[in-house]
Short mmCIF file of C-alpha atoms in Angstrom, two decimals:
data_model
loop_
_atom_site.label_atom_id
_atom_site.label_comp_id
_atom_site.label_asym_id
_atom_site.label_seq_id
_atom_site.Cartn_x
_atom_site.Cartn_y
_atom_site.Cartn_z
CA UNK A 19 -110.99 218.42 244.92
CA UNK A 20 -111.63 215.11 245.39
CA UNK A 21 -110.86 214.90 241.53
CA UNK A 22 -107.99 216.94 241.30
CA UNK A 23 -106.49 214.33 244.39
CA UNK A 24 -106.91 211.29 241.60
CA UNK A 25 -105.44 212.67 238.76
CA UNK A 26 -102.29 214.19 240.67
CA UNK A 27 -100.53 210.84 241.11
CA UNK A 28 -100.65 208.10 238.02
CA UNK A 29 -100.10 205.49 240.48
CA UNK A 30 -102.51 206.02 243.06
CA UNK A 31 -104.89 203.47 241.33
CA UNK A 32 -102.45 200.99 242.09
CA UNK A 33 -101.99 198.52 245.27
CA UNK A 34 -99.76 199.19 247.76
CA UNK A 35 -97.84 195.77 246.87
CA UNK A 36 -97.53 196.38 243.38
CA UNK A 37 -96.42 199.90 244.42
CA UNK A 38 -93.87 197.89 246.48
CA UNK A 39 -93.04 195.88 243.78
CA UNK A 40 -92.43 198.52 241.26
CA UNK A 41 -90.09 200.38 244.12
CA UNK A 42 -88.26 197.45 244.30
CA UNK A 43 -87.43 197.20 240.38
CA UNK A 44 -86.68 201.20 240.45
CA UNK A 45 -84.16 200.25 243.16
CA UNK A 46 -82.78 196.86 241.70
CA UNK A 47 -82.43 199.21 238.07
CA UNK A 48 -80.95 202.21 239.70
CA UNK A 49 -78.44 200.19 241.26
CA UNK A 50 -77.15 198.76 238.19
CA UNK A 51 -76.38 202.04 237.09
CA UNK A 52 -74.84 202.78 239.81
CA UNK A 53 -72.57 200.38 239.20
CA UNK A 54 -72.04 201.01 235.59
CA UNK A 55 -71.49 204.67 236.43
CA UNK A 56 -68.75 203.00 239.36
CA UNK A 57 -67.14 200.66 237.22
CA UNK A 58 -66.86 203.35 234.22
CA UNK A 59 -65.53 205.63 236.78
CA UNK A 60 -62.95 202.95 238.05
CA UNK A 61 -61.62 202.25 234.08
CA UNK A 62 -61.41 205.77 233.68
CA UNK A 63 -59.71 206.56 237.50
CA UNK A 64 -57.50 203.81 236.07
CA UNK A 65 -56.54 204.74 233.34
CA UNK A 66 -55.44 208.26 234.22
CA UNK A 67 -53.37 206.73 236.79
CA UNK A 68 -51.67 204.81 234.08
CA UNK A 69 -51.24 207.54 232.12
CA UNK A 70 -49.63 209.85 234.61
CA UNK A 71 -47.49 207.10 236.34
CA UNK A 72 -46.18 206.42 232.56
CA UNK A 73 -45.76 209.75 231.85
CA UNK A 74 -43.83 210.50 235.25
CA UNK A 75 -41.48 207.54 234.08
CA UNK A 76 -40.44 208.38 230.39
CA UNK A 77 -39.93 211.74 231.82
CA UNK A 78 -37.34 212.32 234.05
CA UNK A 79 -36.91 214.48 237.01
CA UNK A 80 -35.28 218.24 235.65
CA UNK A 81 -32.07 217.11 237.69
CA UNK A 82 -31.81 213.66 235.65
CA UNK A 83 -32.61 215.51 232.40
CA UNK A 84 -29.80 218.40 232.78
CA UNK A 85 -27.22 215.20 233.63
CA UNK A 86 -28.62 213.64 230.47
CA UNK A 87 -27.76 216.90 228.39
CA UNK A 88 -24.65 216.87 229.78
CA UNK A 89 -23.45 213.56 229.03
CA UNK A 90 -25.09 213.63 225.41
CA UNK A 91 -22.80 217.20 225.42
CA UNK A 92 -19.81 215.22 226.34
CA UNK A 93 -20.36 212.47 224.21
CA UNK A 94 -20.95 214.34 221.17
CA UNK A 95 -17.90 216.45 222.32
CA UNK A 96 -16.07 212.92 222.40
CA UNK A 97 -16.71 211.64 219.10
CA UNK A 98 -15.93 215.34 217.37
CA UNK A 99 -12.56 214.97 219.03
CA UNK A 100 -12.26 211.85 217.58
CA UNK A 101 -13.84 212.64 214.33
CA UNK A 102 -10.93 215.14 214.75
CA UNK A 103 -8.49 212.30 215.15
CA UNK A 104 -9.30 210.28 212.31
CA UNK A 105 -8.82 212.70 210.33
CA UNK A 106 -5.29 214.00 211.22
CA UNK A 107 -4.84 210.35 210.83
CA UNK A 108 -6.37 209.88 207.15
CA UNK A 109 -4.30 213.08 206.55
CA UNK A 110 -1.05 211.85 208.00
CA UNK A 111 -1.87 208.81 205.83
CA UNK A 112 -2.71 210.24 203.01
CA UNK A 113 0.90 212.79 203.08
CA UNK A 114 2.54 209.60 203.90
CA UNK A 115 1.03 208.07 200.67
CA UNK A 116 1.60 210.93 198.50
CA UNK A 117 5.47 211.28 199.91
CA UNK A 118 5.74 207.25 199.08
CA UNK A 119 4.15 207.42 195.77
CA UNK A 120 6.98 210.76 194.87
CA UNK A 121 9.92 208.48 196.11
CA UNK A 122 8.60 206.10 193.70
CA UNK A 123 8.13 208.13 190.90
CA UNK A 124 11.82 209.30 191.88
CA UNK A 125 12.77 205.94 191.86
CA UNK A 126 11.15 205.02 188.63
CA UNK A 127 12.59 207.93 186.90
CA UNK A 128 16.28 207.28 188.09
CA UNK A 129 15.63 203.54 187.11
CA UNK A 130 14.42 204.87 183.73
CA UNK A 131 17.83 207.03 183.22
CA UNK A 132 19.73 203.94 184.51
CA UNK A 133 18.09 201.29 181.95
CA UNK A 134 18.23 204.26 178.88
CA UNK A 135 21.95 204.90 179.85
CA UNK A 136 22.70 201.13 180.30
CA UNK A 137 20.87 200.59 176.56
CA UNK A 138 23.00 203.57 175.05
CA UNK A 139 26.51 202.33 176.39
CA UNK A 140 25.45 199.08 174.79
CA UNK A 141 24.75 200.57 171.54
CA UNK A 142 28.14 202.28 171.62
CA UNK A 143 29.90 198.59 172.62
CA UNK A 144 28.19 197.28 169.63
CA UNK A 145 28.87 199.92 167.16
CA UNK A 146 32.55 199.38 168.75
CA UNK A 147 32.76 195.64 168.14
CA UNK A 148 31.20 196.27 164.95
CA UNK A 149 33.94 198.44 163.80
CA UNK A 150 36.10 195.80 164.99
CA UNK A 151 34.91 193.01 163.59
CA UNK A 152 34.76 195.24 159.79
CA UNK A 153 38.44 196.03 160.82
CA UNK A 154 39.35 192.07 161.39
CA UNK A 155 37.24 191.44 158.46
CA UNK A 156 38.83 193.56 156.06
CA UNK A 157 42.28 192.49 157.42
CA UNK A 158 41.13 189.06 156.91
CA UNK A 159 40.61 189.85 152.62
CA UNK A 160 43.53 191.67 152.60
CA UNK A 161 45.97 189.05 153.39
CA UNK A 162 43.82 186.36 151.60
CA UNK A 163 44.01 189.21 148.35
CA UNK A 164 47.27 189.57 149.25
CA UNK A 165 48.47 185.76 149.64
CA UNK A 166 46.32 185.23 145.96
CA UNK A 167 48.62 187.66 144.47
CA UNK A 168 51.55 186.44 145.75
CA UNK A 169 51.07 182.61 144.67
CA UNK A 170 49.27 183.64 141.32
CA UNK A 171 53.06 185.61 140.90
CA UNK A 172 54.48 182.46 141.88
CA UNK A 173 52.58 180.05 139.71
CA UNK A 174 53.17 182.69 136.46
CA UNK A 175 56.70 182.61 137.03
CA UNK A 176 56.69 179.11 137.34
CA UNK A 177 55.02 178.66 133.83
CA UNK A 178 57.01 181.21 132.41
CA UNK A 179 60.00 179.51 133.83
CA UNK A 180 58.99 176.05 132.88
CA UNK A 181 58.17 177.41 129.25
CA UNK A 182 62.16 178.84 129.00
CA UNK A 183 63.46 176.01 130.42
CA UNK A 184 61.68 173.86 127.78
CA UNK A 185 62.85 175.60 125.14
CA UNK A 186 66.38 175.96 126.30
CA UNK A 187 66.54 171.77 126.89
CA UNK A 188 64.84 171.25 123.73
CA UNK A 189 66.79 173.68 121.71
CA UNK A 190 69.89 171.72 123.05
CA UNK A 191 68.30 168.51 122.51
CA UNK A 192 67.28 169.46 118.95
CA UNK A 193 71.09 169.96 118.45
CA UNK A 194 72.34 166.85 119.78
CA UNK A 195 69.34 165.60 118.03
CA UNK A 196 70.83 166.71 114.25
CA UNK A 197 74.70 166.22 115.59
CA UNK A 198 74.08 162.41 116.08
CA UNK A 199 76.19 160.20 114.57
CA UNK A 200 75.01 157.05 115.18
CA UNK A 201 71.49 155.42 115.48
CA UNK A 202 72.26 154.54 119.05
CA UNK A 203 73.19 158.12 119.95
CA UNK A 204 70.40 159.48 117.55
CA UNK A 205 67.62 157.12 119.79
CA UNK A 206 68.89 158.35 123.01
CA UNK A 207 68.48 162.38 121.69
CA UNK A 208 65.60 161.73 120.39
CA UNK A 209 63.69 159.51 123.52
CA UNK A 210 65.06 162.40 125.90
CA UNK A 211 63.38 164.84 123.54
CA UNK A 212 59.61 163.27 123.57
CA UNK A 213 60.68 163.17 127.26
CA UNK A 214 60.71 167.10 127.54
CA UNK A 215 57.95 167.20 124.90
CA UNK A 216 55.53 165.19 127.08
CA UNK A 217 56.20 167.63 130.56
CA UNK A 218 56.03 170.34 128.93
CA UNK A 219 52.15 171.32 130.50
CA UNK A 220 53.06 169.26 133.58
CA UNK A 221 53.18 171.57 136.35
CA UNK A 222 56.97 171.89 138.37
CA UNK A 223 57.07 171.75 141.88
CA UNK A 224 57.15 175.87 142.26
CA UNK A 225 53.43 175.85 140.57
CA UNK A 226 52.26 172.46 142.74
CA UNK A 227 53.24 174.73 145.38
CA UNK A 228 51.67 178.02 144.53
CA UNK A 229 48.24 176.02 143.13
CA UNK A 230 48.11 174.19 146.63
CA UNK A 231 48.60 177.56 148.30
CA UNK A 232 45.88 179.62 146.30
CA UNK A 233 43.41 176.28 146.87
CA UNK A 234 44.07 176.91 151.00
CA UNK A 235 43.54 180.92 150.33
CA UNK A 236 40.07 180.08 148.67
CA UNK A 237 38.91 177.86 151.68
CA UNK A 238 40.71 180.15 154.64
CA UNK A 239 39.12 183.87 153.24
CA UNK A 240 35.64 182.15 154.46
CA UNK A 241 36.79 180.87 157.71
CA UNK A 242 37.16 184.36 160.49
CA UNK A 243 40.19 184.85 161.97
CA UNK A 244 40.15 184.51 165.41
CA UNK A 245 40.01 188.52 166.19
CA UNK A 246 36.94 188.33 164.07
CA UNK A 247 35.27 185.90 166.26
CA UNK A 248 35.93 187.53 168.93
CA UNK A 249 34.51 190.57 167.88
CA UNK A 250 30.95 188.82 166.77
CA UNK A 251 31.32 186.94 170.24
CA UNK A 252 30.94 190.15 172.08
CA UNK A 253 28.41 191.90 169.22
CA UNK A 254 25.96 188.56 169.90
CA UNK A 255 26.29 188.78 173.52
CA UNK A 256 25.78 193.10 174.12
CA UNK A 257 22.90 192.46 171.72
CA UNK A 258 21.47 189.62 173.48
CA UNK A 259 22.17 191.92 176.66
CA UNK A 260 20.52 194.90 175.17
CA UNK A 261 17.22 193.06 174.17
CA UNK A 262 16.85 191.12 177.93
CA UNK A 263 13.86 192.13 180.02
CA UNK A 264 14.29 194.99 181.90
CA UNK A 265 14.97 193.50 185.37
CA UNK A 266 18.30 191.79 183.51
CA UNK A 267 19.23 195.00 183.16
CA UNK A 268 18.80 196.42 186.49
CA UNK A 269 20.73 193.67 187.96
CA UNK A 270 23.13 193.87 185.36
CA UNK A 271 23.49 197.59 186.30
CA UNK A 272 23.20 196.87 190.30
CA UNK A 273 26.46 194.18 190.08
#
């Protein structure tokens, strides 16, 4: 038994002070876990705290949330109206564009009839004037045809008149020329005869006339009368009105 006493207890060969001493360590050791186990428990106690007092402040109270539903309602409620709004307002704007761009295709089309009228009247005032002018032109050679005939008459006459004449005053001549009777009278005849003999291709005062008046025909036919100018006055200025830029002729059009 005695025996069985000694091998029950591993530290019964041991001295009471080391017994103490080894107590004391046990203690000392056991304490320090304590304390680990404490602290850990503290972090943790902690940190649950933390956790529940964050998630009691990102969430609400039930009263706070269904205000918080209702104003998000209300907002989105707000902007749909006004989503609404803007666009009755693009659409207004929009009909407002479309009815401005049809005036202005009116417009353009009624300035388009205006300008293609305006350009055909011309036309019509030039193909007037032009008639006009061919009418003073024409007129014009007439009269200088005319006048030619006239003084070419004149100036055949005159040499057909000046040839007669000759021959009458030198017939006579010839006869006082053969009836002279004396050298005196026969000198006189005869000096009055080379007279006549030497104008006989010198022009009388009819054909001067008639020669000066066919010269001013041939320099007047290329001169235009003053109808004529006219006329290609208003031709140059319709065509110079015709080919302006358009805007000339929408103010023409608006005067």
């Amino acid at each position: 038994m005695a025996k069985s006493k000694s091998s029950s207890s591993p530290l019964s060969f041991m001295g009471s002070s080391a017994k103490k001493s080894l107590h004391s360590a046990s203690t000392i050791e056991a304490g320090k876990n304590n304390n680990n186990i404490a602290t850990t428990y503290k972090k943790e106690t902690r940190q649950d705290n933390d956790n529940r007092n964050t998630t009691k402040t990102s969430s609400p109270p039930p009263s706070e949330q269904r205000q918080q539903a209702v104003d998000q309602d209300q907002s989105f409620t707000e902007d749909y109206l006004d989503m609404n709004i803007d666009i009755d307002q693009l659409s207004e704007e929009l009909q407002l564009q479309e009815s401005v761009v049809t005036e202005k295709t009116e417009q353009v089309k009624k300035w388009k009839q205006i300008l293609a009228t305006q350009r055909d009247n011309i036309h019509k005032d030039v193909t007037k004037w032009q008639q006009t002018l061919a009418e003073a032109t024409k007129e014009h050679r007439d009269k200088y045809e005319e006048g030619v005939r006239k003084w070419q008459t004149v100036l055949a006459d005159g040499i057909v008149n000046r040839a007669d004449r000759y021959e009458k005053e030198m017939k006579a001549w010839q006869s006082l020329l053969d009836g002279a009777t004396s050298m005196k009278e026969f000198k006189a005849v005869r000096s009055e005869w080379h007279r006549l003999e030497a104008g006989r291709h010198a022009p009388t005062k009819e054909m001067r006339q008639a020669n000066e008046r066919l010269q001013q025909l041939e320099e007047d036919v290329n001169v235009p009368t003053k109808a004529m100018k006219e006329a290609q006055k208003m031709i140059d200025t319709l065509i110079q009105k015709r080919d302006a830029p358009t805007n000339t002729l929408v103010l023409t059009s608006k005067r």
